[in-house]
Short mmCIF file of C-alpha atoms and ligand atoms in Angstrom, two decimals:
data_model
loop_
_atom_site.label_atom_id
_atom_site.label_comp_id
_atom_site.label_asym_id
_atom_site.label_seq_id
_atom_site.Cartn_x
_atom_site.Cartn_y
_atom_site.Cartn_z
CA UNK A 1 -8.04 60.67 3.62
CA UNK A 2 -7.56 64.07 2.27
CA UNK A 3 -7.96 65.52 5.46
CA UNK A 4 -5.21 62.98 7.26
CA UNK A 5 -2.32 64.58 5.30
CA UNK A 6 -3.46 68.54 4.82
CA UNK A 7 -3.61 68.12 8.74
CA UNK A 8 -0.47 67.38 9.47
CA UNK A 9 0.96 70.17 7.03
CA UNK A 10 -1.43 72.81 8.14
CA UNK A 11 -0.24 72.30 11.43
CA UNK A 12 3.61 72.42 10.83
CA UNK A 13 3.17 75.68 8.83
CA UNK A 14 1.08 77.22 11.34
CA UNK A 15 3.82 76.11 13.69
CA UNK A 16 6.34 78.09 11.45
CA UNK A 17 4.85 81.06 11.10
CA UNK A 18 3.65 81.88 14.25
CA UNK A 19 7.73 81.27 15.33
CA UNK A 20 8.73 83.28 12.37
CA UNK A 21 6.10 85.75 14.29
CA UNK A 22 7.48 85.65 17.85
CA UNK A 23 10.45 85.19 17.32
CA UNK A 24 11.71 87.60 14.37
CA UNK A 25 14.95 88.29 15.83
CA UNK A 26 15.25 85.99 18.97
CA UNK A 27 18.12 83.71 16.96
CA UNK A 28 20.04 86.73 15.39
CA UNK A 29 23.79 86.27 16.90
CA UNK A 30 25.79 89.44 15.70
CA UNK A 31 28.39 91.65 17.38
CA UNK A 32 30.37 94.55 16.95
CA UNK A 33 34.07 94.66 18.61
CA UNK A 34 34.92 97.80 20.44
CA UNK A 35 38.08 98.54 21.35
CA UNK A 36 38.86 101.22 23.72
CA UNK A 37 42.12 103.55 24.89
CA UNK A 38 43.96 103.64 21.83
CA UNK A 39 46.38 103.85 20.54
CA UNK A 40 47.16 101.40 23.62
CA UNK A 41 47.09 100.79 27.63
CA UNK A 42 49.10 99.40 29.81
CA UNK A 43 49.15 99.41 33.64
CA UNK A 44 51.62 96.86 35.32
CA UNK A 45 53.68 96.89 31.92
CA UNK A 46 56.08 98.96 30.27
CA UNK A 47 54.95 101.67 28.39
CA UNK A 48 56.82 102.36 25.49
CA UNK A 49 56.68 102.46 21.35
CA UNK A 50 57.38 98.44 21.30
CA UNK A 51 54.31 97.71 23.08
CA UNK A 52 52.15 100.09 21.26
CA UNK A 53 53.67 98.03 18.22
CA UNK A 54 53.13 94.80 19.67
CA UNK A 55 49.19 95.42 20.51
CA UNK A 56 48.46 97.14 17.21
CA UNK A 57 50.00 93.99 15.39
CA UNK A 58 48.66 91.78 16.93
CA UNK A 59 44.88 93.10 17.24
CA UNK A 60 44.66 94.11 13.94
CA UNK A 61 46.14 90.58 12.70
CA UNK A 62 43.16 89.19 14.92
CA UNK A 63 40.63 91.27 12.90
CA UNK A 64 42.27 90.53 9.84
CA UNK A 65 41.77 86.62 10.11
CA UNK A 66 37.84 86.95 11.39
CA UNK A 67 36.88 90.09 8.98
CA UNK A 68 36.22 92.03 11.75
CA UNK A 69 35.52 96.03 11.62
CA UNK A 70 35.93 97.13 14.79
CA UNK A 71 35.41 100.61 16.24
CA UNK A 72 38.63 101.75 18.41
CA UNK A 73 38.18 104.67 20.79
CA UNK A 74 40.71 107.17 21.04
CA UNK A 75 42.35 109.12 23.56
CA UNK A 76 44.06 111.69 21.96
CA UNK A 77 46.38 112.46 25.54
CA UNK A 78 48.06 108.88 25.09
CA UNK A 79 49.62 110.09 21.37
CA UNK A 80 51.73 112.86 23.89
CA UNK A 81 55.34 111.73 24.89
CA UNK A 82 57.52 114.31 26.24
CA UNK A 83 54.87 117.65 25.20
CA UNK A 84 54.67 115.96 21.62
CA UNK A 85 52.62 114.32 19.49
CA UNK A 86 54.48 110.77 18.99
CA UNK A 87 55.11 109.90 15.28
CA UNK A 88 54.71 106.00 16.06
CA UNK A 89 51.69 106.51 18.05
CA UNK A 90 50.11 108.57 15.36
CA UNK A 91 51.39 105.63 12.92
CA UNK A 92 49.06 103.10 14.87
CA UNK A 93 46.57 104.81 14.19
CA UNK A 94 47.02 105.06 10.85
CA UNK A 95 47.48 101.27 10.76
CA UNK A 96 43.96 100.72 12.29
CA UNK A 97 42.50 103.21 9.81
CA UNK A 98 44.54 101.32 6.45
CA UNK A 99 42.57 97.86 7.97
CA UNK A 100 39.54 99.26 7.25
CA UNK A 101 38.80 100.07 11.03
CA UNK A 102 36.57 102.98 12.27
CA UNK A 103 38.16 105.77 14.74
CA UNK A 104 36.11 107.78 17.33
CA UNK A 105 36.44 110.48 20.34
CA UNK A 106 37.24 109.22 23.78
CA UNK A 107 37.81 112.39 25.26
CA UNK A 108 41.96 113.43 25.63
CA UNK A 109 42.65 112.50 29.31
CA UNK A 110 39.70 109.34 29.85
CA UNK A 111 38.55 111.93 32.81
CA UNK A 112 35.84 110.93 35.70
CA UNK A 113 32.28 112.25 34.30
CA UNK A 114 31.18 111.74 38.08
CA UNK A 115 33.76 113.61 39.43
CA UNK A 116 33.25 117.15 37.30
CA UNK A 117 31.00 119.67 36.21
CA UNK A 118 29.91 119.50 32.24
CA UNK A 119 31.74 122.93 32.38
CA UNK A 120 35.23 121.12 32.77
CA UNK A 121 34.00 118.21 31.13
CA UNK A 122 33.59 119.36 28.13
CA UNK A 123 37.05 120.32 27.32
CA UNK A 124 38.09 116.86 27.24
CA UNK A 125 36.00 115.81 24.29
CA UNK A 126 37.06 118.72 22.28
CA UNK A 127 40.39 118.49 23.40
CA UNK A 128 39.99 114.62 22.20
CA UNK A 129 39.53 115.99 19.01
CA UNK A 130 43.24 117.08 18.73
CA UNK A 131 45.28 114.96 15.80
CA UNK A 132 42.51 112.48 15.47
CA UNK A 133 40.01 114.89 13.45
CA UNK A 134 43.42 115.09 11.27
CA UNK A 135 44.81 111.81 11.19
CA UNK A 136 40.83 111.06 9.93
CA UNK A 137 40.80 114.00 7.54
CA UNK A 138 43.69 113.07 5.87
CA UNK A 139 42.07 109.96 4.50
CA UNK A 140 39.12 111.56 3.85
CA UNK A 141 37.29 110.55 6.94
CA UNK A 142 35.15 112.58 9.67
CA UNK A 143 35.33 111.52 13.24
CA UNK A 144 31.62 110.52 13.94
CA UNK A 145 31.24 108.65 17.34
CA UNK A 146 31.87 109.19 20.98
CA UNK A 147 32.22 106.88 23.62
CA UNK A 148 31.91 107.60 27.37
CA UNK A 149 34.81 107.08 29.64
CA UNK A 150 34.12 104.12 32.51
CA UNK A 151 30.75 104.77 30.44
CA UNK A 152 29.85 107.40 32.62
CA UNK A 153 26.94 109.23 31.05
CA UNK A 154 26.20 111.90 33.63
CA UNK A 155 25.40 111.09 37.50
CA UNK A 156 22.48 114.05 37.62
CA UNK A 157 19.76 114.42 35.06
CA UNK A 158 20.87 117.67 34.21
CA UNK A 159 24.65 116.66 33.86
CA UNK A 160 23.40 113.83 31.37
CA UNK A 161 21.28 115.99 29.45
CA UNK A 162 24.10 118.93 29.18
CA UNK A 163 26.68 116.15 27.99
CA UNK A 164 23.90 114.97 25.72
CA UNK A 165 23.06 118.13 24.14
CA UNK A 166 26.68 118.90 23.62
CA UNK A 167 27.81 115.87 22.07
CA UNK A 168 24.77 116.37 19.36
CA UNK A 169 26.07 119.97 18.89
CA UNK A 170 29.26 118.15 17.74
CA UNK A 171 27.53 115.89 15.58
CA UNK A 172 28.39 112.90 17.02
CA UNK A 173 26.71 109.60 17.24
CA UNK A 174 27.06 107.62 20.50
CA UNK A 175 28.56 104.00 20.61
CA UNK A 176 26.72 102.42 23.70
CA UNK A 177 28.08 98.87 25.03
CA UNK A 178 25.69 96.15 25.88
CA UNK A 179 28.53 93.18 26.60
CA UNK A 180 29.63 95.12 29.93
CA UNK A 181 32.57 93.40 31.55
CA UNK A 182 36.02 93.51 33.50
CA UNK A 183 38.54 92.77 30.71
CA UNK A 184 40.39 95.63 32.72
CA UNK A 185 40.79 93.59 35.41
CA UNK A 186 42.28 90.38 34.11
CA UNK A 187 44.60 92.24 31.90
CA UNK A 188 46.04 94.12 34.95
CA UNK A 189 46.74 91.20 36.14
CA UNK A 190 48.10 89.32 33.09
CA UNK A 191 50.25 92.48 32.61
CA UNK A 192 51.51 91.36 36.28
CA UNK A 193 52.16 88.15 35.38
CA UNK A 194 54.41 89.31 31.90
CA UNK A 195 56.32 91.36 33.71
CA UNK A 196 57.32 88.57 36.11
CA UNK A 197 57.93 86.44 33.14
CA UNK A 198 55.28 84.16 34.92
CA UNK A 199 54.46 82.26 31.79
CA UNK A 200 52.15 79.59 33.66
CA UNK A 201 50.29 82.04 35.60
CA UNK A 202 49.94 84.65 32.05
CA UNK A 203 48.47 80.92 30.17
CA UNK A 204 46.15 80.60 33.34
CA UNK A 205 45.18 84.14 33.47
CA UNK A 206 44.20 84.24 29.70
CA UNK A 207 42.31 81.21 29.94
CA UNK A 208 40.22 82.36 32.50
CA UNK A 209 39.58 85.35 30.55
CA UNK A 210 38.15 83.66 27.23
CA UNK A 211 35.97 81.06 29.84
CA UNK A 212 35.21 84.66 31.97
CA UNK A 213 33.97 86.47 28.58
CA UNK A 214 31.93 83.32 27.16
CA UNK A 215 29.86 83.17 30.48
CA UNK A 216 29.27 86.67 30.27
CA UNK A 217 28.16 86.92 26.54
CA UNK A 218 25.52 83.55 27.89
CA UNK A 219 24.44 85.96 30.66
CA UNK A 220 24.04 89.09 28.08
CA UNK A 221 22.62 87.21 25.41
CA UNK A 222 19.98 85.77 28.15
CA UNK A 223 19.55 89.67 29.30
CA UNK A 224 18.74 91.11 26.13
CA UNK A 225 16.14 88.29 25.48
CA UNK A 226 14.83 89.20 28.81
CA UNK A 227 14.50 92.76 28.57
CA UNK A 228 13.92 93.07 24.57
CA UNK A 229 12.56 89.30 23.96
CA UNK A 230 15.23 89.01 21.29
CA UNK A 231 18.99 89.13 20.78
CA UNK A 232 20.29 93.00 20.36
CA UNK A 233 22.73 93.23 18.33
CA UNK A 234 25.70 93.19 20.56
CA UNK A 235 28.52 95.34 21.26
CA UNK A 236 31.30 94.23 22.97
CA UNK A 237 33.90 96.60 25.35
CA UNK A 238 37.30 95.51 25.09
CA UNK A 239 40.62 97.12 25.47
CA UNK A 240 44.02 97.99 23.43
CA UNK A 241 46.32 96.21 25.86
CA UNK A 242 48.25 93.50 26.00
CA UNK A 243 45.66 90.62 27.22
CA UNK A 244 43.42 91.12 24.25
CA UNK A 245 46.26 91.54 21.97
CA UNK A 246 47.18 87.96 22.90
CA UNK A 247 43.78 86.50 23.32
CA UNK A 248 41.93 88.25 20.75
CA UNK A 249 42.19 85.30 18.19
CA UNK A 250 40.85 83.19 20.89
CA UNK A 251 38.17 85.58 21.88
CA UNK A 252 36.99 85.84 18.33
CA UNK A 253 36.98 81.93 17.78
CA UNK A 254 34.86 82.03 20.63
CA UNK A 255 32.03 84.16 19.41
CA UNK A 256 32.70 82.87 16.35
CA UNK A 257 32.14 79.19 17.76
CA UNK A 258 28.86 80.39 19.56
CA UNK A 259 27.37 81.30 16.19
CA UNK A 260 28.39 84.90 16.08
CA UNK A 261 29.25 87.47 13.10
CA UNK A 262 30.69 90.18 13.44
CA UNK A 263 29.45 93.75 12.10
CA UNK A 264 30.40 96.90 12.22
CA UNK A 265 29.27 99.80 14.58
CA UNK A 266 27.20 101.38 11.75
CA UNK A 267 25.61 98.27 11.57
CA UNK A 268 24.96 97.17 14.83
CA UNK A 269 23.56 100.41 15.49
CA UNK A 270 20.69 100.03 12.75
CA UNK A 271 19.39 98.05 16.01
CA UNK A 272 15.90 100.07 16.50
CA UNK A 273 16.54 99.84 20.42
CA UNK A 274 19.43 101.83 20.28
CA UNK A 275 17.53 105.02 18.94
CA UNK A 276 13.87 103.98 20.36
CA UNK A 277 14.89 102.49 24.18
CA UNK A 278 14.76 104.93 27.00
CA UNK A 279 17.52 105.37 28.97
CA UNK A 280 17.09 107.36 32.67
CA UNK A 281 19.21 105.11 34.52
CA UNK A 282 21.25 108.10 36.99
CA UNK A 283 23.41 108.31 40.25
CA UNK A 284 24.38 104.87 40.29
CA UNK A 285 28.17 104.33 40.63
CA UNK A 286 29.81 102.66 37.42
CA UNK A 287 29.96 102.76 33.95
CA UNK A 288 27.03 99.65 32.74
CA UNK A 289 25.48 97.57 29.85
CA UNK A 290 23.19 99.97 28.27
CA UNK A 291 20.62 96.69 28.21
CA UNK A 292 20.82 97.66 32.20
CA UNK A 293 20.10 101.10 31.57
CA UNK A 294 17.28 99.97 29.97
CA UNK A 295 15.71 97.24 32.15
CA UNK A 296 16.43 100.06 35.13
CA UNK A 297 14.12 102.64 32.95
CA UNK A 298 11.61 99.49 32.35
CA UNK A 299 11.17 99.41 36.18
CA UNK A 300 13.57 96.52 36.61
CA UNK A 301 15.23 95.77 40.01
CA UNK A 302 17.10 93.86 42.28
CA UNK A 303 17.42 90.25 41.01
CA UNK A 304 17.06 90.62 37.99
CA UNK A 305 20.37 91.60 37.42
CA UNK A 306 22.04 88.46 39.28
CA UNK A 307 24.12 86.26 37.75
CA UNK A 308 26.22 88.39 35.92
CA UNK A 309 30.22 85.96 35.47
CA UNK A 310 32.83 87.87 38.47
CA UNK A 311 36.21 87.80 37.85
CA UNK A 312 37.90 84.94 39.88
CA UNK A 313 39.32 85.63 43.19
CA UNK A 314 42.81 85.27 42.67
CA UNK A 315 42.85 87.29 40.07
CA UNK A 316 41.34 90.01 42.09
CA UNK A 317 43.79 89.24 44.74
CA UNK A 318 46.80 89.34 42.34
CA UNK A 319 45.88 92.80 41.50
CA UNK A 320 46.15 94.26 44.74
ZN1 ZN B 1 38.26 103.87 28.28
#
């Protein structure tokens, strides 16, 4: 008799420790929101103060509502109208910083890594520096992280390890991206369809976008599992631009629907892989997922990168 029921319990907590075991992290769902090319982009839109208003409004209102702290990336060239720093553009900035959000480096001009030497390079990061080490000082802040243009690390060895070592000179800590994706792409296109004052087409577009970015958190999720054997703690690549300034409540309900929270970069990056995972992935075109960099050091190759969500067609063809 006493054996019937201690069975039964002895096997259920054996059950739940050995998942506990396995599985420490497998079920952790947490992200951190980047946002990139502030104080704003635009490409088939106009560029002016009233859009930089717009975006900044309505991104931060986004983060507001979910109690997000994102980390927006800077380039320091887009506060320049007419030879001069631009007292509203410098005022986004300030608005980000007064909601709590963290600043960081991404370089003055957003130039092609691939394209230089380090010895040109490296004037854009310190020329990135200009009025954001301010802007940051003058709340008492330091300007701490750096993140890559098109995530271009260095094509050569020796071009990655040069950038490396310089960017540690500097002091600064690199914010990787795991949640690779085209958000570019769809908000050329929604920009298109503004401008047109296509309404339908803008609805359609952003739709697409929030069903695009769900599939490709699934697929990222399912990569970090399959490279790690648990869930990373994500980091997302978005951008300052009109699309995500109108879909970033949506794109937030979405994680949030999925199970997500959202954490800072600070946080995310207490992530052990981000410090201990090798990364030799070189001379491959584009900017990826630093979970690919990884799986690419681990040896992996070919399909096992398949599946990752493309951007419909007709958006593609609505860009060209
Ligand atoms: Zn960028």
């Amino acid at each position: 008799m006493r054996r019937i029921l201690f069975t039964p319990f002895l096997t259920l907590s054996l059950i739940v420790i050995i998942t506990l075991k396995i599985y420490p992290q497998n079920s952790q769902k947490v992200v951190c929101i980047t946002v990139d090319d502030l104080p704003f982009v635009t490409k088939n839109y106009i560029n002016n103060d009233n859009t930089g208003k717009y975006i900044t409004d309505k991104l931060l209102t986004a983060f507001r509502k979910y109690k997000v702290v994102t980390l927006g990336s800077v380039n320091s060239g887009k506060l320049i109208v007419n030879d001069i720093a631009d007292s509203n553009r410098i005022k986004f900035l300030n608005q980000w910083l007064d909601s709590g959000m963290t600043l960081g480096n991404h370089t003055f001009a957003h130039k092609n890594y691939n394209n230089l030497f380090f010895s040109e390079f490296k004037y854009d990061i310190l020329d990135g520096e200009l009025y954001l080490k301010d802007i940051l000082a003058q709340k008492n802040l330091k300007l701490k992280y750096f993140r890559h243009p098109h995530l271009y690390r260095g094509d050569t060895r020796e071009k990655a390890d040069s950038l490396q070592h310089f960017l540690d000179s500097l002091g600064y800590i690199i914010a990787p991206v795991t949640i690779d994706n085209s958000d570019y792409v769809f908000s050329w296109a929604y920009e298109k369809a503004l401008s047109a004052e296509n309404d339908s087409l803008a609805k359609r577009i952003g739709g697409d976008y929030i069903s695009y970015m769900s599939d490709v958190l699934d697929y990222y999720e399912n990569q970090s599992i399959a490279i790690l054997g648990y869930n990373i703690k994500q980091i997302l690549l978005t951008h300052a631009d009109m699309l995500n300034a109108d879909y970033m409540d949506n794109l937030l309900k979405m994680f949030s629907d999925k199970g997500y929270s959202f954490i800072s970069i600070e946080e995310a990056l207490k992530d052990k892989c981000y410090t201990e995972c090798k990364d030799e992935f070189y001379k491959k075109p584009g900017g990826i997922s630093w979970l690919h960099r990884w799986a690419y050091t681990m040896g992996k190759r070919g399909d096992f990168y398949k599946g990752e969500p493309e951007v419909p067609e007709y958006i593609n063809e609505l860009i060209k």
